[in-house]
Amino acid sequence: MSVASHLGITLQNYDRQIRTLIPHYDEMLDAAASAVPPGTRRLLDLGIGTGALSARCLRVARHAHVAGVDEDADILAMAKARLGRRATLIHGNFVPAALPRTDAIVASFALHHVAARATKQALYRRIAGSLVRRGMFVLADCCPARDPDLAAAQHAQWRAHLQAHYSAAQARAFLDAWKGEDTYMPLETELEMMRKAGLTPEIVWRRDAFAVVAARKR
Ligand SMILES: C[S@@+](CC[C@H](N)C(=O)[O-])C[C@H]1O[C@@H](n2cnc3c(N)ncnc32)[C@H](O)[C@@H]1O
């Protein structure tokens, strides 16, 4: 499914509208980019979208070159326009793909498209396998609490953010549509899977259901 139809937006409005859909979007991407080691040369962005996270990473890792994977050709064209020669863009699915040897890997709001825990665990193993020793994996995503009451409160906070920009009915419709397509694994589950894959995760940013995790290859 294309990004535009998944999110229910016009693609050209993505960079503006994503902030109305995801609370703390800019803060999260800034936190994720800050976790990328400045000496990074090869950076892989899984689900690069318009290149918003990669652009920030390139300001931190000034000599890096980005390899960006995305299955949506239209959004890749937007990443190309933004990143130019500092990125190689790859049209494809990152789940079965062989990942290149790399210094750092980032993924923002892309891995919640991986629904099955076993598939995500296998992806984390391949991420760890493709990183150089002490390489860094950075995840920015919705990773709610495991406790059901806390998770419900976090969900209500997300709905309140949507209702600051849309009607209550529109907000509900967005959340209902994403519920059928996205899988937000609890933060504790994410951390367990990363450890099992040979990474050492640290939570570098956390607010409501959203988190940025920096996980170093052991
Ligand atoms: C919500 S967007 C996030 C884009 C960008 N990382 C950001 O933070 O704005 C998710 C992106 O991941 C891509 N994506 C999702 N699953 C994918 C997969 N299995 N393989 C490649 N791209 C995928 C989508 O096409 C989309 O561009």
Short mmCIF file of C-alpha atoms and ligand atoms in Angstrom, two decimals:
data_model
loop_
_atom_site.label_atom_id
_atom_site.label_comp_id
_atom_site.label_asym_id
_atom_site.label_seq_id
_atom_site.Cartn_x
_atom_site.Cartn_y
_atom_site.Cartn_z
CA MET A 1 0.00 0.00 0.00
CA SER A 2 1.28 3.51 -0.81
CA VAL A 3 2.14 5.87 2.03
CA ALA A 4 -0.54 8.32 0.88
CA SER A 5 -3.36 5.81 1.06
CA HIS A 6 -2.07 4.25 4.30
CA LEU A 7 -1.97 7.61 6.06
CA GLY A 8 -5.00 9.02 4.27
CA ILE A 9 -3.08 12.08 3.01
CA THR A 10 -1.80 13.65 -0.20
CA LEU A 11 1.86 12.67 -0.57
CA GLN A 12 3.02 16.19 -1.42
CA ASN A 13 1.73 17.28 2.01
CA TYR A 14 3.58 14.50 3.87
CA ASP A 15 6.26 16.59 5.59
CA ARG A 16 3.71 19.11 6.83
CA GLN A 17 0.89 16.73 7.66
CA ILE A 18 2.91 14.04 9.43
CA ARG A 19 3.29 16.46 12.36
CA THR A 20 -0.49 16.63 12.72
CA LEU A 21 -0.66 12.83 12.78
CA ILE A 22 2.28 11.96 15.02
CA PRO A 23 2.93 13.89 18.23
CA HIS A 24 6.51 15.05 18.87
CA TYR A 25 7.54 14.06 15.32
CA ASP A 26 10.32 16.66 14.93
CA GLU A 27 11.62 16.15 18.46
CA MET A 28 11.79 12.39 17.90
CA LEU A 29 13.63 12.67 14.61
CA ASP A 30 16.09 15.12 16.16
CA ALA A 31 16.67 12.69 19.05
CA ALA A 32 17.15 9.79 16.64
CA ALA A 33 19.66 11.71 14.52
CA SER A 34 21.57 12.74 17.65
CA ALA A 35 22.09 9.06 18.48
CA VAL A 36 23.89 8.43 15.17
CA PRO A 37 27.67 8.44 15.74
CA PRO A 38 29.23 11.50 14.03
CA GLY A 39 31.92 9.29 12.45
CA THR A 40 29.34 7.23 10.54
CA ARG A 41 30.24 6.80 6.86
CA ARG A 42 27.63 4.30 5.70
CA LEU A 43 24.09 4.88 6.94
CA LEU A 44 21.12 2.69 6.06
CA ASP A 45 17.60 4.15 6.45
CA LEU A 46 14.83 1.53 6.44
CA GLY A 47 11.55 3.04 5.19
CA ILE A 48 13.28 6.34 4.37
CA GLY A 49 10.08 8.10 3.26
CA THR A 50 10.79 11.69 2.22
CA GLY A 51 14.24 11.53 3.82
CA ALA A 52 13.36 13.65 6.87
CA LEU A 53 15.38 11.52 9.30
CA SER A 54 18.28 10.94 6.91
CA ALA A 55 18.60 14.69 6.28
CA ARG A 56 18.98 15.22 10.02
CA CYS A 57 21.47 12.33 10.29
CA LEU A 58 23.58 13.84 7.52
CA ARG A 59 23.91 17.02 9.57
CA VAL A 60 25.27 14.91 12.48
CA ALA A 61 27.40 12.52 10.43
CA ARG A 62 28.82 15.04 8.00
CA HIS A 63 30.73 12.57 5.84
CA ALA A 64 28.05 9.88 5.66
CA HIS A 65 26.37 8.50 2.57
CA VAL A 66 22.81 7.22 2.96
CA ALA A 67 21.36 4.06 1.48
CA GLY A 68 17.61 4.50 1.77
CA VAL A 69 15.13 1.69 1.21
CA ASP A 70 11.43 2.20 0.58
CA GLU A 71 8.74 0.26 -1.22
CA ASP A 72 6.90 3.42 -2.33
CA ALA A 73 8.46 4.80 -5.51
CA ASP A 74 6.66 8.16 -5.25
CA ILE A 75 7.97 8.93 -1.78
CA LEU A 76 11.49 7.84 -2.84
CA ALA A 77 11.39 10.58 -5.49
CA MET A 78 10.79 13.08 -2.68
CA ALA A 79 13.76 11.66 -0.74
CA LYS A 80 15.89 12.00 -3.87
CA ALA A 81 14.92 15.66 -4.25
CA ARG A 82 15.79 16.29 -0.62
CA LEU A 83 19.05 14.32 -0.28
CA GLY A 84 20.51 14.52 -3.79
CA ARG A 85 23.92 12.94 -4.24
CA ARG A 86 24.32 12.14 -0.56
CA ALA A 87 21.90 9.22 -0.90
CA THR A 88 21.42 6.08 -2.92
CA LEU A 89 17.76 5.18 -3.00
CA ILE A 90 16.61 1.60 -3.29
CA HIS A 91 13.07 0.71 -4.30
CA GLY A 92 12.11 -2.45 -2.46
CA ASN A 93 10.92 -4.26 0.64
CA PHE A 94 13.38 -4.20 3.53
CA VAL A 95 11.89 -7.29 5.19
CA PRO A 96 13.31 -9.98 2.91
CA ALA A 97 16.16 -7.86 1.47
CA ALA A 98 19.82 -8.58 2.13
CA LEU A 99 21.15 -5.64 4.13
CA PRO A 100 24.57 -4.21 3.17
CA ARG A 101 27.50 -3.95 5.60
CA THR A 102 27.02 -0.62 7.31
CA ASP A 103 28.07 1.62 10.23
CA ALA A 104 24.61 2.71 11.35
CA ILE A 105 20.98 1.86 10.60
CA VAL A 106 17.99 4.08 11.33
CA ALA A 107 14.25 3.51 11.01
CA SER A 108 11.53 5.99 11.91
CA PHE A 109 7.87 4.99 11.84
CA ALA A 110 8.58 2.19 9.39
CA LEU A 111 9.09 -0.97 11.44
CA HIS A 112 5.55 -0.92 12.85
CA HIS A 113 4.63 -2.23 9.40
CA VAL A 114 6.24 -5.53 10.39
CA ALA A 115 3.34 -7.34 12.01
CA ALA A 116 4.70 -10.71 13.12
CA ARG A 117 7.05 -10.87 16.07
CA ALA A 118 9.10 -13.67 14.49
CA THR A 119 9.57 -11.60 11.32
CA LYS A 120 10.68 -8.58 13.33
CA GLN A 121 13.04 -10.69 15.41
CA ALA A 122 14.59 -12.05 12.20
CA LEU A 123 14.90 -8.49 10.86
CA TYR A 124 16.67 -7.39 14.06
CA ARG A 125 19.08 -10.29 13.68
CA ARG A 126 19.84 -9.20 10.10
CA ILE A 127 20.23 -5.60 11.26
CA ALA A 128 22.75 -6.72 13.89
CA GLY A 129 24.45 -8.94 11.30
CA SER A 130 24.91 -6.10 8.83
CA LEU A 131 26.30 -3.63 11.39
CA VAL A 132 30.03 -3.34 11.94
CA ARG A 133 31.23 -4.02 15.50
CA ARG A 134 29.91 -1.24 17.79
CA GLY A 135 27.72 -0.04 14.92
CA MET A 136 24.46 1.66 15.90
CA PHE A 137 20.82 0.88 15.19
CA VAL A 138 18.34 3.68 15.96
CA LEU A 139 14.60 3.09 16.13
CA ALA A 140 12.00 5.87 16.42
CA ASP A 141 8.44 4.62 16.62
CA CYS A 142 5.26 4.15 18.59
CA CYS A 143 6.21 1.64 21.29
CA PRO A 144 3.50 1.73 23.95
CA ALA A 145 3.63 0.56 27.54
CA ARG A 146 3.06 -3.12 28.23
CA ASP A 147 0.69 -2.28 31.06
CA PRO A 148 -2.81 -2.12 29.46
CA ASP A 149 -4.01 0.87 31.55
CA LEU A 150 -0.90 2.89 30.76
CA ALA A 151 -1.14 1.91 27.09
CA ALA A 152 -4.80 3.06 27.03
CA ALA A 153 -3.80 6.42 28.56
CA GLN A 154 -1.05 6.79 25.94
CA HIS A 155 -3.56 5.99 23.18
CA ALA A 156 -5.87 8.71 24.56
CA GLN A 157 -2.95 11.17 24.42
CA TRP A 158 -2.39 10.32 20.76
CA ARG A 159 -6.13 10.80 20.07
CA ALA A 160 -5.99 14.19 21.82
CA HIS A 161 -3.09 15.22 19.56
CA LEU A 162 -5.10 14.23 16.48
CA GLN A 163 -8.14 16.11 17.78
CA ALA A 164 -6.09 19.28 18.02
CA HIS A 165 -5.87 19.13 14.21
CA TYR A 166 -8.94 17.13 13.11
CA SER A 167 -12.52 16.50 14.19
CA ALA A 168 -13.17 13.74 16.74
CA ALA A 169 -14.65 11.56 13.99
CA GLN A 170 -11.62 12.08 11.72
CA ALA A 171 -9.25 11.32 14.60
CA ARG A 172 -11.11 8.09 15.36
CA ALA A 173 -11.10 7.15 11.68
CA PHE A 174 -7.30 7.62 11.45
CA LEU A 175 -6.66 5.50 14.53
CA ASP A 176 -9.09 2.79 13.42
CA ALA A 177 -7.51 2.59 9.96
CA TRP A 178 -3.97 2.36 11.36
CA LYS A 179 -5.03 -0.23 13.94
CA GLY A 180 -5.80 -2.59 11.09
CA GLU A 181 -2.48 -1.98 9.32
CA ASP A 182 0.13 -1.18 11.96
CA THR A 183 1.55 -3.20 14.83
CA TYR A 184 2.90 -1.19 17.73
CA MET A 185 4.91 -3.58 19.87
CA PRO A 186 5.45 -2.58 23.51
CA LEU A 187 8.74 -0.88 24.22
CA GLU A 188 9.78 -3.72 26.54
CA THR A 189 9.17 -6.22 23.71
CA GLU A 190 11.27 -4.14 21.33
CA LEU A 191 14.12 -4.02 23.85
CA GLU A 192 13.95 -7.78 24.44
CA MET A 193 14.06 -8.51 20.71
CA MET A 194 17.02 -6.18 20.20
CA ARG A 195 18.97 -7.83 23.05
CA LYS A 196 18.18 -11.26 21.64
CA ALA A 197 19.56 -10.11 18.29
CA GLY A 198 22.92 -9.11 19.79
CA LEU A 199 22.26 -5.40 20.30
CA THR A 200 22.49 -3.37 23.52
CA PRO A 201 19.53 -0.98 23.50
CA GLU A 202 19.22 2.27 25.45
CA ILE A 203 16.11 4.44 25.53
CA VAL A 204 17.35 7.88 24.50
CA TRP A 205 13.96 9.60 24.27
CA ARG A 206 10.49 8.70 25.58
CA ARG A 207 7.14 10.50 25.68
CA ASP A 208 3.63 9.00 25.81
CA ALA A 209 3.61 5.93 23.56
CA PHE A 210 6.58 7.14 21.52
CA ALA A 211 10.22 6.23 21.93
CA VAL A 212 13.65 6.51 20.39
CA VAL A 213 15.98 3.59 21.09
CA ALA A 214 19.69 3.53 20.28
CA ALA A 215 20.99 -0.04 20.17
CA ARG A 216 24.68 -0.73 19.76
CA LYS A 217 26.00 -3.89 18.19
CA ARG A 218 27.88 -5.89 20.81
C1 LIG B 1 5.13 6.44 8.00
S1 LIG B 1 6.34 6.38 6.77
C2 LIG B 1 7.79 7.01 7.65
C3 LIG B 1 8.78 7.63 6.71
C4 LIG B 1 9.97 8.31 7.35
N1 LIG B 1 10.90 7.35 7.91
C5 LIG B 1 9.54 9.32 8.38
O1 LIG B 1 9.93 9.20 9.55
O2 LIG B 1 8.84 10.29 8.01
C6 LIG B 1 6.78 4.66 6.61
C7 LIG B 1 7.64 4.41 5.40
O3 LIG B 1 8.12 3.07 5.42
C8 LIG B 1 7.91 2.49 4.16
N2 LIG B 1 7.79 1.04 4.37
C9 LIG B 1 6.95 0.40 5.20
N3 LIG B 1 7.15 -0.94 5.17
C10 LIG B 1 8.17 -1.14 4.28
C11 LIG B 1 8.87 -2.29 3.83
N4 LIG B 1 8.56 -3.52 4.27
N5 LIG B 1 9.87 -2.14 2.93
C12 LIG B 1 10.20 -0.89 2.48
N6 LIG B 1 9.57 0.23 2.88
C13 LIG B 1 8.58 0.12 3.77
C14 LIG B 1 6.67 3.16 3.60
O4 LIG B 1 6.58 3.06 2.20
C15 LIG B 1 6.87 4.58 4.10
O5 LIG B 1 7.58 5.39 3.21
#
